[in-house]
Structure formats: C-alpha cells, structure tokens
PDB file of N, CA and C and ligand atoms in Angstrom:
ATOM      1  N   MET X 894      17.255  -7.895  29.515  1.00  0.00           N
ATOM      2  CA  MET X 894      16.419  -8.362  28.397  1.00  0.00           C
ATOM      3  C   MET X 894      16.612  -7.443  27.198  1.00  0.00           C
ATOM      4  N   LEU X 895      16.696  -8.042  26.062  1.00  0.00           N
ATOM      5  CA  LEU X 895      16.930  -7.285  24.841  1.00  0.00           C
ATOM      6  C   LEU X 895      15.618  -6.992  24.115  1.00  0.00           C
ATOM      7  N   PHE X 896      15.438  -5.712  23.836  1.00  0.00           N
ATOM      8  CA  PHE X 896      14.237  -5.330  23.093  1.00  0.00           C
ATOM      9  C   PHE X 896      14.599  -5.025  21.650  1.00  0.00           C
ATOM     10  N   ILE X 897      13.847  -5.550  20.767  1.00  0.00           N
ATOM     11  CA  ILE X 897      14.052  -5.245  19.345  1.00  0.00           C
ATOM     12  C   ILE X 897      12.847  -4.442  18.875  1.00  0.00           C
ATOM     13  N   PHE X 898      13.087  -3.193  18.557  1.00  0.00           N
ATOM     14  CA  PHE X 898      11.966  -2.389  18.090  1.00  0.00           C
ATOM     15  C   PHE X 898      12.416  -1.463  16.975  1.00  0.00           C
ATOM     16  N   GLY X 899      11.457  -0.910  16.311  1.00  0.00           N
ATOM     17  CA  GLY X 899      11.794  -0.009  15.217  1.00  0.00           C
ATOM     18  C   GLY X 899      10.540   0.431  14.489  1.00  0.00           C
ATOM     19  N   ILE X 900      10.789   1.126  13.406  1.00  0.00           N
ATOM     20  CA  ILE X 900       9.698   1.607  12.560  1.00  0.00           C
ATOM     21  C   ILE X 900       9.745   0.841  11.249  1.00  0.00           C
ATOM     22  N   SER X 901       8.641   0.252  10.877  1.00  0.00           N
ATOM     23  CA  SER X 901       8.648  -0.458   9.604  1.00  0.00           C
ATOM     24  C   SER X 901       7.373  -0.154   8.822  1.00  0.00           C
ATOM     25  N   PRO X 902       7.515  -0.074   7.512  1.00  0.00           N
ATOM     26  CA  PRO X 902       6.355   0.240   6.689  1.00  0.00           C
ATOM     27  C   PRO X 902       5.457  -0.968   6.495  1.00  0.00           C
ATOM     28  N   LYS X 903       4.181  -0.699   6.398  1.00  0.00           N
ATOM     29  CA  LYS X 903       3.225  -1.765   6.148  1.00  0.00           C
ATOM     30  C   LYS X 903       2.316  -1.305   5.015  1.00  0.00           C
ATOM     31  N   THR X 904       2.107  -2.167   4.053  1.00  0.00           N
ATOM     32  CA  THR X 904       1.257  -1.815   2.923  1.00  0.00           C
ATOM     33  C   THR X 904      -0.082  -2.523   3.071  1.00  0.00           C
ATOM     34  N   VAL X 905      -1.148  -1.750   3.024  1.00  0.00           N
ATOM     35  CA  VAL X 905      -2.471  -2.345   3.142  1.00  0.00           C
ATOM     36  C   VAL X 905      -3.282  -2.089   1.880  1.00  0.00           C
ATOM     37  N   LYS X 906      -4.083  -3.065   1.524  1.00  0.00           N
ATOM     38  CA  LYS X 906      -4.961  -2.922   0.377  1.00  0.00           C
ATOM     39  C   LYS X 906      -6.216  -2.203   0.852  1.00  0.00           C
ATOM     40  N   THR X 907      -6.512  -1.058   0.252  1.00  0.00           N
ATOM     41  CA  THR X 907      -7.657  -0.286   0.718  1.00  0.00           C
ATOM     42  C   THR X 907      -8.851  -0.364  -0.224  1.00  0.00           C
ATOM     43  N   ASP X 908      -8.629  -0.730  -1.473  1.00  0.00           N
ATOM     44  CA  ASP X 908      -9.740  -0.798  -2.415  1.00  0.00           C
ATOM     45  C   ASP X 908      -9.348  -1.651  -3.615  1.00  0.00           C
ATOM     46  N   GLN X 909     -10.341  -2.042  -4.391  1.00  0.00           N
ATOM     47  CA  GLN X 909     -10.055  -2.801  -5.609  1.00  0.00           C
ATOM     48  C   GLN X 909     -11.175  -2.591  -6.608  1.00  0.00           C
ATOM     49  N   GLY X 910     -10.919  -2.921  -7.852  1.00  0.00           N
ATOM     50  CA  GLY X 910     -11.923  -2.741  -8.889  1.00  0.00           C
ATOM     51  C   GLY X 910     -11.374  -3.101 -10.251  1.00  0.00           C
ATOM     52  N   GLN X 911     -12.036  -2.593 -11.285  1.00  0.00           N
ATOM     53  CA  GLN X 911     -11.643  -2.870 -12.658  1.00  0.00           C
ATOM     54  C   GLN X 911     -11.344  -1.560 -13.361  1.00  0.00           C
ATOM     55  N   PHE X 912     -10.334  -1.539 -14.208  1.00  0.00           N
ATOM     56  CA  PHE X 912     -10.024  -0.351 -14.982  1.00  0.00           C
ATOM     57  C   PHE X 912      -9.291  -0.738 -16.257  1.00  0.00           C
ATOM     58  N   VAL X 913      -9.177   0.219 -17.158  1.00  0.00           N
ATOM     59  CA  VAL X 913      -8.382  -0.018 -18.360  1.00  0.00           C
ATOM     60  C   VAL X 913      -6.991   0.525 -18.076  1.00  0.00           C
ATOM     61  N   CYS X 914      -6.038  -0.363 -17.972  1.00  0.00           N
ATOM     62  CA  CYS X 914      -4.678   0.020 -17.603  1.00  0.00           C
ATOM     63  C   CYS X 914      -4.008   0.792 -18.742  1.00  0.00           C
ATOM     64  N   PRO X 915      -3.451   1.975 -18.449  1.00  0.00           N
ATOM     65  CA  PRO X 915      -2.773   2.753 -19.492  1.00  0.00           C
ATOM     66  C   PRO X 915      -1.434   2.149 -19.920  1.00  0.00           C
ATOM     67  N   ILE X 916      -0.917   1.211 -19.167  1.00  0.00           N
ATOM     68  CA  ILE X 916       0.382   0.606 -19.488  1.00  0.00           C
ATOM     69  C   ILE X 916       0.199  -0.610 -20.395  1.00  0.00           C
ATOM     70  N   CYS X 917      -0.632  -1.556 -19.978  1.00  0.00           N
ATOM     71  CA  CYS X 917      -0.800  -2.764 -20.794  1.00  0.00           C
ATOM     72  C   CYS X 917      -2.035  -2.709 -21.687  1.00  0.00           C
ATOM     73  N   LYS X 918      -2.785  -1.587 -21.622  1.00  0.00           N
ATOM     74  CA  LYS X 918      -3.947  -1.344 -22.497  1.00  0.00           C
ATOM     75  C   LYS X 918      -4.992  -2.461 -22.434  1.00  0.00           C
ATOM     76  N   THR X 919      -5.120  -3.051 -21.277  1.00  0.00           N
ATOM     77  CA  THR X 919      -6.075  -4.143 -21.115  1.00  0.00           C
ATOM     78  C   THR X 919      -7.027  -3.799 -19.978  1.00  0.00           C
ATOM     79  N   ARG X 920      -8.262  -4.265 -20.089  1.00  0.00           N
ATOM     80  CA  ARG X 920      -9.177  -4.109 -18.975  1.00  0.00           C
ATOM     81  C   ARG X 920      -8.816  -5.159 -17.937  1.00  0.00           C
ATOM     82  N   SER X 921      -8.377  -4.703 -16.791  1.00  0.00           N
ATOM     83  CA  SER X 921      -7.925  -5.653 -15.785  1.00  0.00           C
ATOM     84  C   SER X 921      -8.270  -5.172 -14.387  1.00  0.00           C
ATOM     85  N   ALA X 922      -7.999  -5.980 -13.419  1.00  0.00           N
ATOM     86  CA  ALA X 922      -8.298  -5.650 -12.033  1.00  0.00           C
ATOM     87  C   ALA X 922      -7.183  -4.799 -11.445  1.00  0.00           C
ATOM     88  N   TYR X 923      -7.547  -3.887 -10.544  1.00  0.00           N
ATOM     89  CA  TYR X 923      -6.545  -3.098  -9.848  1.00  0.00           C
ATOM     90  C   TYR X 923      -6.770  -3.179  -8.346  1.00  0.00           C
ATOM     91  N   GLU X 924      -5.732  -2.850  -7.614  1.00  0.00           N
ATOM     92  CA  GLU X 924      -5.826  -2.725  -6.166  1.00  0.00           C
ATOM     93  C   GLU X 924      -5.248  -1.385  -5.778  1.00  0.00           C
ATOM     94  N   ILE X 925      -5.869  -0.732  -4.814  1.00  0.00           N
ATOM     95  CA  ILE X 925      -5.303   0.513  -4.294  1.00  0.00           C
ATOM     96  C   ILE X 925      -4.574   0.177  -2.999  1.00  0.00           C
ATOM     97  N   LYS X 926      -3.310   0.538  -2.953  1.00  0.00           N
ATOM     98  CA  LYS X 926      -2.494   0.200  -1.789  1.00  0.00           C
ATOM     99  C   LYS X 926      -1.983   1.467  -1.109  1.00  0.00           C
ATOM    100  N   THR X 927      -2.080   1.481   0.188  1.00  0.00           N
ATOM    101  CA  THR X 927      -1.611   2.610   0.969  1.00  0.00           C
ATOM    102  C   THR X 927      -0.521   2.138   1.913  1.00  0.00           C
ATOM    103  N   GLN X 928       0.565   2.915   1.962  1.00  0.00           N
ATOM    104  CA  GLN X 928       1.661   2.533   2.839  1.00  0.00           C
ATOM    105  C   GLN X 928       1.684   3.427   4.075  1.00  0.00           C
ATOM    106  N   ARG X 929       1.957   2.838   5.211  1.00  0.00           N
ATOM    107  CA  ARG X 929       1.966   3.566   6.472  1.00  0.00           C
ATOM    108  C   ARG X 929       3.071   2.990   7.349  1.00  0.00           C
ATOM    109  N   ASN X 930       3.724   3.871   8.112  1.00  0.00           N
ATOM    110  CA  ASN X 930       4.787   3.393   8.988  1.00  0.00           C
ATOM    111  C   ASN X 930       4.212   2.965  10.335  1.00  0.00           C
ATOM    112  N   TYR X 931       4.650   1.801  10.794  1.00  0.00           N
ATOM    113  CA  TYR X 931       4.180   1.267  12.072  1.00  0.00           C
ATOM    114  C   TYR X 931       5.345   1.138  13.048  1.00  0.00           C
ATOM    115  N   PHE X 932       5.030   1.373  14.314  1.00  0.00           N
ATOM    116  CA  PHE X 932       6.003   1.090  15.368  1.00  0.00           C
ATOM    117  C   PHE X 932       5.938  -0.399  15.643  1.00  0.00           C
ATOM    118  N   SER X 933       7.075  -1.068  15.574  1.00  0.00           N
ATOM    119  CA  SER X 933       7.051  -2.508  15.790  1.00  0.00           C
ATOM    120  C   SER X 933       7.982  -2.919  16.916  1.00  0.00           C
ATOM    121  N   LEU X 934       7.559  -3.941  17.628  1.00  0.00           N
ATOM    122  CA  LEU X 934       8.344  -4.493  18.728  1.00  0.00           C
ATOM    123  C   LEU X 934       8.425  -5.996  18.516  1.00  0.00           C
ATOM    124  N   PHE X 935       9.630  -6.526  18.483  1.00  0.00           N
ATOM    125  CA  PHE X 935       9.845  -7.942  18.167  1.00  0.00           C
ATOM    126  C   PHE X 935       9.164  -8.324  16.847  1.00  0.00           C
ATOM    127  N   PHE X 936       9.262  -7.428  15.884  1.00  0.00           N
ATOM    128  CA  PHE X 936       8.736  -7.651  14.537  1.00  0.00           C
ATOM    129  C   PHE X 936       7.206  -7.730  14.478  1.00  0.00           C
ATOM    130  N   ILE X 937       6.553  -7.327  15.579  1.00  0.00           N
ATOM    131  CA  ILE X 937       5.095  -7.268  15.554  1.00  0.00           C
ATOM    132  C   ILE X 937       4.703  -5.798  15.420  1.00  0.00           C
ATOM    133  N   LYS X 938       3.941  -5.484  14.391  1.00  0.00           N
ATOM    134  CA  LYS X 938       3.545  -4.094  14.169  1.00  0.00           C
ATOM    135  C   LYS X 938       2.438  -3.718  15.145  1.00  0.00           C
ATOM    136  N   LEU X 939       2.728  -2.742  16.006  1.00  0.00           N
ATOM    137  CA  LEU X 939       1.808  -2.424  17.089  1.00  0.00           C
ATOM    138  C   LEU X 939       0.827  -1.314  16.744  1.00  0.00           C
ATOM    139  N   PHE X 940       1.337  -0.166  16.315  1.00  0.00           N
ATOM    140  CA  PHE X 940       0.443   0.938  16.003  1.00  0.00           C
ATOM    141  C   PHE X 940       1.067   1.853  14.960  1.00  0.00           C
ATOM    142  N   PRO X 941       0.236   2.545  14.204  1.00  0.00           N
ATOM    143  CA  PRO X 941       0.770   3.431  13.163  1.00  0.00           C
ATOM    144  C   PRO X 941       1.401   4.677  13.757  1.00  0.00           C
ATOM    145  N   VAL X 942       2.498   5.119  13.183  1.00  0.00           N
ATOM    146  CA  VAL X 942       3.176   6.312  13.674  1.00  0.00           C
ATOM    147  C   VAL X 942       3.141   7.448  12.659  1.00  0.00           C
ATOM    148  N   SER X 943       2.536   7.219  11.528  1.00  0.00           N
ATOM    149  CA  SER X 943       2.452   8.280  10.539  1.00  0.00           C
ATOM    150  C   SER X 943       1.113   8.209   9.824  1.00  0.00           C
ATOM    151  N   LYS X 944       0.775   9.300   9.178  1.00  0.00           N
ATOM    152  CA  LYS X 944      -0.439   9.306   8.384  1.00  0.00           C
ATOM    153  C   LYS X 944      -0.223   8.457   7.136  1.00  0.00           C
ATOM    154  N   PRO X 945      -1.286   7.894   6.595  1.00  0.00           N
ATOM    155  CA  PRO X 945      -1.124   7.099   5.377  1.00  0.00           C
ATOM    156  C   PRO X 945      -0.525   7.941   4.268  1.00  0.00           C
ATOM    157  N   ARG X 946       0.416   7.349   3.565  1.00  0.00           N
ATOM    158  CA  ARG X 946       1.040   8.053   2.443  1.00  0.00           C
ATOM    159  C   ARG X 946       0.116   8.021   1.241  1.00  0.00           C
ATOM    160  N   GLU X 947       0.459   8.800   0.257  1.00  0.00           N
ATOM    161  CA  GLU X 947      -0.265   8.807  -1.012  1.00  0.00           C
ATOM    162  C   GLU X 947      -0.442   7.367  -1.486  1.00  0.00           C
ATOM    163  N   SER X 948      -1.681   6.983  -1.719  1.00  0.00           N
ATOM    164  CA  SER X 948      -1.904   5.608  -2.124  1.00  0.00           C
ATOM    165  C   SER X 948      -1.658   5.418  -3.611  1.00  0.00           C
ATOM    166  N   ALA X 949      -1.313   4.209  -3.973  1.00  0.00           N
ATOM    167  CA  ALA X 949      -0.978   3.909  -5.355  1.00  0.00           C
ATOM    168  C   ALA X 949      -1.941   2.879  -5.918  1.00  0.00           C
ATOM    169  N   VAL X 950      -2.184   2.970  -7.207  1.00  0.00           N
ATOM    170  CA  VAL X 950      -3.001   1.990  -7.910  1.00  0.00           C
ATOM    171  C   VAL X 950      -2.065   0.957  -8.522  1.00  0.00           C
ATOM    172  N   VAL X 951      -2.329  -0.307  -8.262  1.00  0.00           N
ATOM    173  CA  VAL X 951      -1.488  -1.362  -8.804  1.00  0.00           C
ATOM    174  C   VAL X 951      -2.302  -2.201  -9.780  1.00  0.00           C
ATOM    175  N   CYS X 952      -1.837  -2.271 -11.018  1.00  0.00           N
ATOM    176  CA  CYS X 952      -2.478  -3.114 -12.033  1.00  0.00           C
ATOM    177  C   CYS X 952      -2.100  -4.565 -11.755  1.00  0.00           C
ATOM    178  N   LEU X 953      -3.104  -5.432 -11.625  1.00  0.00           N
ATOM    179  CA  LEU X 953      -2.809  -6.830 -11.316  1.00  0.00           C
ATOM    180  C   LEU X 953      -2.408  -7.618 -12.554  1.00  0.00           C
ATOM    181  N   ASN X 954      -2.542  -6.996 -13.724  1.00  0.00           N
ATOM    182  CA  ASN X 954      -2.148  -7.671 -14.964  1.00  0.00           C
ATOM    183  C   ASN X 954      -0.653  -7.503 -15.230  1.00  0.00           C
ATOM    184  N   CYS X 955      -0.167  -6.231 -15.154  1.00  0.00           N
ATOM    185  CA  CYS X 955       1.251  -5.996 -15.445  1.00  0.00           C
ATOM    186  C   CYS X 955       2.054  -5.625 -14.199  1.00  0.00           C
ATOM    187  N   GLY X 956       1.358  -5.375 -13.074  1.00  0.00           N
ATOM    188  CA  GLY X 956       2.049  -5.104 -11.822  1.00  0.00           C
ATOM    189  C   GLY X 956       2.599  -3.697 -11.683  1.00  0.00           C
ATOM    190  N   THR X 957       2.191  -2.776 -12.573  1.00  0.00           N
ATOM    191  CA  THR X 957       2.703  -1.408 -12.528  1.00  0.00           C
ATOM    192  C   THR X 957       2.007  -0.596 -11.435  1.00  0.00           C
ATOM    193  N   HIS X 958       2.814   0.158 -10.671  1.00  0.00           N
ATOM    194  CA  HIS X 958       2.271   1.089  -9.688  1.00  0.00           C
ATOM    195  C   HIS X 958       2.081   2.434 -10.375  1.00  0.00           C
ATOM    196  N   MET X 959       0.928   3.061 -10.206  1.00  0.00           N
ATOM    197  CA  MET X 959       0.698   4.368 -10.816  1.00  0.00           C
ATOM    198  C   MET X 959      -0.141   5.243  -9.910  1.00  0.00           C
ATOM    199  N   PRO X 960      -0.116   6.554 -10.140  1.00  0.00           N
ATOM    200  CA  PRO X 960      -0.907   7.443  -9.285  1.00  0.00           C
ATOM    201  C   PRO X 960      -2.402   7.222  -9.447  1.00  0.00           C
ATOM    202  N   LYS X 961      -3.137   7.591  -8.390  1.00  0.00           N
ATOM    203  CA  LYS X 961      -4.572   7.342  -8.341  1.00  0.00           C
ATOM    204  C   LYS X 961      -5.340   8.073  -9.441  1.00  0.00           C
ATOM    205  N   MET X 962      -4.741   9.113 -10.031  1.00  0.00           N
ATOM    206  CA  MET X 962      -5.443   9.902 -11.039  1.00  0.00           C
ATOM    207  C   MET X 962      -5.753   9.106 -12.312  1.00  0.00           C
ATOM    208  N   VAL X 963      -5.117   7.960 -12.524  1.00  0.00           N
ATOM    209  CA  VAL X 963      -5.415   7.166 -13.729  1.00  0.00           C
ATOM    210  C   VAL X 963      -6.853   6.629 -13.699  1.00  0.00           C
ATOM    211  N   LEU X 964      -7.457   6.612 -12.512  1.00  0.00           N
ATOM    212  CA  LEU X 964      -8.828   6.090 -12.399  1.00  0.00           C
ATOM    213  C   LEU X 964      -9.865   7.132 -12.811  1.00  0.00           C
ATOM    214  N   ASP X 965      -9.455   8.374 -12.959  1.00  0.00           N
ATOM    215  CA  ASP X 965     -10.398   9.443 -13.326  1.00  0.00           C
ATOM    216  C   ASP X 965     -10.814   9.383 -14.776  1.00  0.00           C
ATOM    217  N   HIS X 966     -10.034   8.708 -15.605  1.00  0.00           N
ATOM    218  CA  HIS X 966     -10.350   8.674 -17.032  1.00  0.00           C
ATOM    219  C   HIS X 966     -11.363   7.605 -17.380  1.00  0.00           C
TER     220      HIS X 966
HETATM  221 ZN1   ZN J1210      -1.424  -3.061 -16.605  1.00  0.00          ZN
END
C-alpha cells in the first residue's frame, strides 16, 4: 500500500476587525492570518508540527499583507 504524506502549511484566520490601511489609506476590514505547518496524510491535515508563525494582517480592500504592528497606530 502506498502512503502519501508530508508537511504542508495551513493558513488560519485568527482575528478580524476594522483599521485604516496604510497602503490604500482607506478605512477597511482586516483579517489576521497565522500560518502553521501540519503533518498530512493523503492530503488530510492531521496535526500541527510547528508553532504558529508570525501572524500577518491582511487588508481586505487592497489585499496587502503587513506586520501586526500597523494595528498599534
Ligand atoms: Zn489596504
């Protein structure tokens, strides 16, 4: 029997809200996304194998990924 397994990243939305985007200068919605590597078998992600990476803020208006510190302003 052939097993197909590996490590694949999975991005999860951890938070959302409103902010003034420094890129498009508009008040718009954002999502905070965290990426984590999962052990997968037959393309089914079974369990996480790493700690969550630095999460990114994604502007839903222009789609730009930026560091979380933009929310401090
Ligand atoms: Zn934007």
